[in-house]
Every structure is written in C-alpha cells, then in structure tokens.
C-alpha cells in the first residue's frame, strides 16, 4: 500500500520499520521538528526522523497542521491509500484525516476507551491496572475517540516498569497495524462509558508527595522511569528516587524512620533502595548512605 507514516518518539519506530520491511510504499514520514537538546542545545531530530532517514525515506516536519494549506496540499498530493499514525504529537484536522483513501489509522498504547490522551502507559502503571495493551483505531477529530479496528493485550505484573511496557506495546502495535492494513477489519465504535484520560506529563509531576500512600508512590516510581522520573529533596538538595520497596513503619509523611532509608508516607512506608544525588552516579541505598548520612528523624520533601 502507498502510505505516509506520522510519528515522533521511540514508541513509533518499530511500526515504521515494520511497514517498510513488509513491503509497503512509505512515501513520506511526518514527525515533530528538530528541537534543541543537550548541553549545547543543538537541534536534534526525533527518533522517527532518524529512523526514517536511515531507511531512505522523505521526512517532513511542519510545525503546525491547522491552517497550513501548503502542507495539506503536499499531503493530499501524495495520493495515499492510508496514513499510519503513532504518537505524532499534532492533532490532525478533518481535511488531513480525509485525504488518504482509507483515512488515518492510529496506534494507541492503551485499551480504549481507557486512557485516551498523551501518557497512557504511565497512567496504566500509576493506576495499578492489571492489564493494558494497544488499540488500532480509525481516527476521527476527537481525542482518541475513533472506532476500534483491533487490539492486543498484555498483563501488568506488580513490579513492571515503564520501559518494559513501552517496548512490549511498541512491538505489538507494529504487528497489529500490519494485520489491519492487510485484512481491513470492520470498525467497532468505542463503548459510550468507561473513558479515562491520561494528560501530558511534565517535570513538575516528578516530585514525590509523601502524603500519598506508599502504594501510590511505589507505582509512581515505576511508572515515571525514566521520564519524567521521580525526585524528592533533603534540605535544599534534590534526590532522584530510582527504586523503592513497600515497607513497614509509620510516621509523619517524608520522615526517615531508620538507618536503611525507610520513609513514612501518608499511609504505609517505603524503603528507598536506589537513588542519585545531583552530579553523582546512581547508587544503591547502602552505598549512598556511606557517602551521605541520612539520620532517622530527617525529613524528605520538606
């Protein structure tokens, strides 16, 4: 089939590669524009941009779509059978959705209608969902509201972390979209009830609120690894919290309860098992404490 691919982050790369490997004619890859990154703030292309160039594909990155008549004309002129979309980062207006013969087909990393929105994988782990998955959806103008074409599911274990779920769902999405393009299954409307939303995350979401339950904070650490991460403070010093385990104990939220970095939460307690000081390498708690004493009664996040 004659396709355009529209995606930006690492999650979208396996689908792009799968489409090319399957013999589809991907005539253009659309992604977010290069952005400043790193110490030098040099412009860096996104993962899909890099992957598309390595595959010899034409890359386009309009800064906006709405009202961009020139970009729309170029898109329509591609004479596409379909466009495959995976975490592109821009809302597609109606004229863009209607341009390909089979419209635009989205790879979404949740079991719709649960976790519509920008951060569905984070949200599923944070909520303690027993399972999640990928939905292949025929796109409409709503936020992940289009009819469903196919889904794949995975179980979420009690200690699973974001990278494992991300990589599993990216691979499932790549396989499913090939099947959808080949078989053209009937579209099924999403259920009218049960929709939840996963808003876009920011660095501000990384701060630990010790007044929350130990269970909620433990999920946050797993859900936000590696981005946006989780951190707390000791005095004025930020500490990245890389891993924790549920523990016994009680006290004021944020209070260090023992010499093993057990910290009281709003309900229950957590033992910090791996963390990182600014400018230092990640360390196991025992190694960290040899370099910086954190005495019982100290307060984190104050």
XYZ file of C-alpha atoms in Angstrom:
302
model
C 0.000 0.000 0.000
C 1.005 3.593 -0.557
C 1.372 5.089 2.927
C 2.532 8.051 4.939
C 3.803 7.460 8.452
C 3.211 10.057 11.164
C 5.007 9.640 14.489
C 7.804 11.083 16.582
C 9.099 9.181 19.653
C 10.795 5.807 20.118
C 7.406 4.134 20.539
C 6.607 4.766 16.859
C 9.878 3.480 15.369
C 9.085 -0.290 15.355
C 5.879 0.351 13.405
C 7.699 2.440 10.800
C 10.339 -0.241 10.336
C 7.711 -2.979 10.158
C 5.784 -1.184 7.427
C 8.891 -0.802 5.298
C 10.010 -4.389 5.947
C 6.563 -5.660 4.931
C 6.946 -4.034 1.524
C 4.579 -1.103 1.917
C 5.492 2.010 -0.041
C 6.071 4.614 2.670
C 6.342 7.760 0.586
C 6.835 10.211 3.464
C 7.413 10.237 7.204
C 5.921 13.104 9.212
C 7.297 13.924 12.651
C 7.992 16.730 15.108
C 10.606 19.310 14.046
C 14.176 19.035 15.380
C 14.462 20.647 18.803
C 17.340 21.956 20.975
C 18.741 19.280 23.273
C 21.828 18.518 25.338
C 24.345 20.857 26.890
C 24.991 22.662 23.645
C 21.271 22.978 22.877
C 21.940 21.897 19.307
C 18.956 20.936 17.160
C 18.301 17.205 17.421
C 15.934 15.173 15.215
C 13.362 12.970 16.940
C 13.676 9.145 16.847
C 11.276 8.735 13.906
C 13.179 11.378 11.930
C 16.439 9.479 12.453
C 14.871 6.112 11.643
C 13.178 7.433 8.507
C 16.402 8.929 7.179
C 18.221 5.643 7.843
C 15.530 3.908 5.768
C 15.954 6.417 2.949
C 12.509 7.972 3.396
C 11.471 11.552 2.759
C 10.933 13.366 6.084
C 8.537 16.258 6.630
C 8.042 18.148 9.875
C 5.546 21.002 9.600
C 5.373 22.976 12.838
C 1.578 23.005 12.662
C -1.185 21.437 10.586
C -4.272 23.537 11.297
C -4.474 26.338 8.732
C -1.336 25.112 6.949
C -2.752 24.960 3.427
C 0.623 24.378 1.790
C 1.397 21.343 3.956
C -2.120 19.973 3.413
C -1.786 20.295 -0.363
C 1.531 18.421 -0.242
C -0.065 15.704 1.899
C -3.081 15.327 -0.387
C -0.807 15.186 -3.449
C 0.834 12.032 -2.075
C -2.281 10.105 -3.198
C -2.171 7.828 -0.157
C -4.043 4.617 0.488
C -3.702 5.339 4.225
C -1.680 7.193 6.808
C -0.413 5.309 9.866
C -0.142 7.478 12.978
C 1.690 6.656 16.225
C 2.304 9.319 18.867
C 2.753 12.010 16.232
C 2.268 14.945 18.607
C -0.049 17.092 16.476
C -3.839 16.961 16.122
C -4.908 16.044 12.592
C -7.680 18.330 11.256
C -10.584 16.833 9.316
C -9.099 17.628 5.908
C -5.949 15.668 6.794
C -7.975 12.739 8.126
C -9.989 12.578 4.900
C -7.101 12.874 2.425
C -5.978 9.187 2.303
C -8.379 6.705 0.721
C -8.649 4.623 3.911
C -8.165 7.596 6.191
C -5.706 7.718 9.090
C -5.079 4.674 11.267
C -3.750 5.272 14.774
C -1.647 3.007 17.011
C -2.661 3.932 20.569
C -0.950 2.454 23.639
C -3.988 1.570 25.740
C -7.167 -0.486 25.680
C -9.555 2.214 24.563
C -11.625 3.911 25.814
C -9.407 3.619 28.907
C -6.512 6.080 28.920
C -7.161 8.319 25.989
C -4.592 11.075 25.757
C -0.867 11.690 25.792
C 0.546 9.387 28.506
C -1.450 6.137 28.501
C 1.390 3.795 29.515
C 2.346 5.926 32.506
C -1.297 6.154 33.525
C -1.935 2.404 33.411
C 1.009 1.634 35.712
C 0.206 4.555 38.002
C -3.386 3.359 38.387
C -2.327 -0.208 39.150
C -4.166 -1.643 36.132
C -3.963 -5.426 35.862
C -3.568 -5.230 32.082
C -3.088 -2.793 29.263
C -2.478 -3.051 25.545
C -2.635 -1.442 22.118
C -5.694 -0.349 20.186
C -5.570 0.216 16.426
C -8.147 2.906 15.754
C -9.673 4.665 12.754
C -9.007 8.293 13.579
C -11.690 10.951 13.876
C -11.477 14.544 15.074
C -11.829 13.652 18.749
C -9.069 12.838 21.242
C -8.606 9.085 20.700
C -12.354 8.646 20.209
C -12.444 6.928 16.800
C -13.830 3.427 16.158
C -11.591 0.474 17.003
C -10.141 -1.908 14.430
C -8.078 -4.341 16.537
C -6.463 -4.639 19.960
C -3.723 -6.601 21.698
C -3.341 -7.082 25.460
C -0.563 -7.665 27.997
C -0.633 -8.355 31.738
C 0.979 -5.810 34.045
C 2.930 -7.540 36.806
C 3.252 -5.989 40.263
C 6.824 -4.750 39.693
C 6.721 -3.944 35.964
C 8.313 -0.674 34.909
C 7.640 1.784 32.118
C 10.404 0.689 29.678
C 9.217 -2.934 29.676
C 5.613 -1.962 28.933
C 6.665 0.648 26.357
C 8.781 -1.803 24.363
C 6.194 -4.585 24.526
C 3.387 -2.326 23.323
C 5.511 -0.799 20.562
C 6.175 -4.297 19.189
C 2.516 -5.311 19.482
C 1.401 -2.129 17.733
C 3.779 -2.771 14.843
C 2.385 -6.284 14.343
C -1.256 -5.263 14.693
C -1.121 -2.412 12.215
C 0.249 -4.746 9.547
C -2.703 -7.071 10.136
C -5.180 -4.183 9.988
C -3.767 -2.933 6.690
C -3.880 -6.435 5.209
C -7.300 -7.557 6.492
C -9.211 -4.250 6.723
C -11.334 -5.409 9.716
C -14.668 -3.716 10.444
C -14.564 -0.688 12.721
C -16.287 -1.039 16.091
C -17.408 2.103 17.970
C -15.807 2.628 21.354
C -18.039 1.974 24.377
C -20.004 5.016 25.446
C -18.890 4.603 29.061
C -15.604 3.902 30.816
C -13.433 6.543 29.155
C -10.478 7.802 31.188
C -7.811 10.333 30.252
C -4.037 10.383 30.584
C -2.876 14.008 30.365
C 0.534 15.059 29.147
C 3.190 14.851 31.854
C 5.739 17.485 32.828
C 8.782 17.700 35.087
C 6.509 19.016 37.828
C 4.855 15.587 38.002
C 8.187 14.056 39.035
C 8.147 15.397 42.615
C 7.133 12.841 45.249
C 4.301 13.869 47.534
C 4.988 11.866 50.682
C 1.447 12.475 51.927
C 0.246 9.981 49.302
C 0.042 6.287 50.102
C 3.131 4.101 49.867
C 1.381 2.051 47.178
C 0.735 5.154 45.048
C 4.319 6.410 45.352
C 5.776 2.991 44.557
C 3.691 2.935 41.369
C 4.828 6.468 40.534
C 8.484 5.423 40.705
C 7.850 2.521 38.311
C 5.536 4.490 36.012
C 7.811 7.510 35.633
C 11.054 5.647 34.896
C 12.942 7.040 33.041
C 10.809 10.125 32.306
C 9.740 12.344 33.959
C 11.444 10.417 36.776
C 10.759 10.863 40.472
C 12.591 13.032 42.962
C 12.440 14.343 46.480
C 14.577 16.764 48.443
C 16.813 16.530 51.504
C 17.023 20.085 52.736
C 17.656 22.018 49.538
C 19.338 19.130 47.720
C 17.318 17.216 45.095
C 17.499 13.427 45.202
C 16.382 11.261 42.312
C 14.491 8.249 43.618
C 15.166 5.375 41.235
C 13.689 2.385 43.047
C 11.682 1.693 46.195
C 10.028 -1.200 48.002
C 6.991 -1.303 50.240
C 7.981 -1.489 53.917
C 6.519 -1.492 57.412
C 6.519 1.663 59.517
C 4.630 4.828 60.234
C 5.385 8.442 60.983
C 4.986 11.916 59.568
C 4.924 11.889 55.753
C 8.500 12.183 54.498
C 10.067 11.224 57.843
C 13.085 8.909 57.645
C 12.316 6.067 60.048
C 15.580 4.106 60.243
C 19.146 3.772 59.013
C 18.040 1.937 55.848
C 16.179 4.877 54.249
C 12.686 3.726 55.150
C 10.397 6.732 54.699
C 6.912 7.239 56.123
C 4.117 8.019 53.679
C 0.573 9.248 54.170
C -0.305 5.563 54.553
C 2.394 2.941 54.983
C 6.086 3.344 54.297
C 8.661 2.853 51.544
C 12.290 1.807 51.632
C 14.341 3.692 49.056
C 16.658 1.099 47.530
C 18.334 3.087 44.740
C 18.798 6.827 44.331
C 21.017 9.535 42.899
C 22.411 12.870 44.052
C 22.839 15.725 41.590
C 26.086 15.319 39.685
C 26.666 11.791 41.015
C 26.114 8.317 39.609
C 23.085 6.250 40.658
C 23.783 4.217 43.792
C 22.245 1.508 45.926
C 20.949 2.910 49.198
C 23.708 1.285 51.282
C 26.432 2.827 49.102
C 24.637 6.181 49.060
C 24.445 6.286 52.864
C 28.179 5.667 53.185
C 28.737 8.949 51.370
C 25.912 10.948 52.924
C 24.385 10.169 56.298
C 20.606 10.482 56.380
C 19.658 10.085 60.028
C 16.364 8.781 61.385
C 14.093 11.747 62.005
C 15.319 13.579 58.898
C 12.574 14.890 56.657
C 12.431 14.363 52.909
C 10.485 16.701 50.667
C 10.078 19.377 53.320
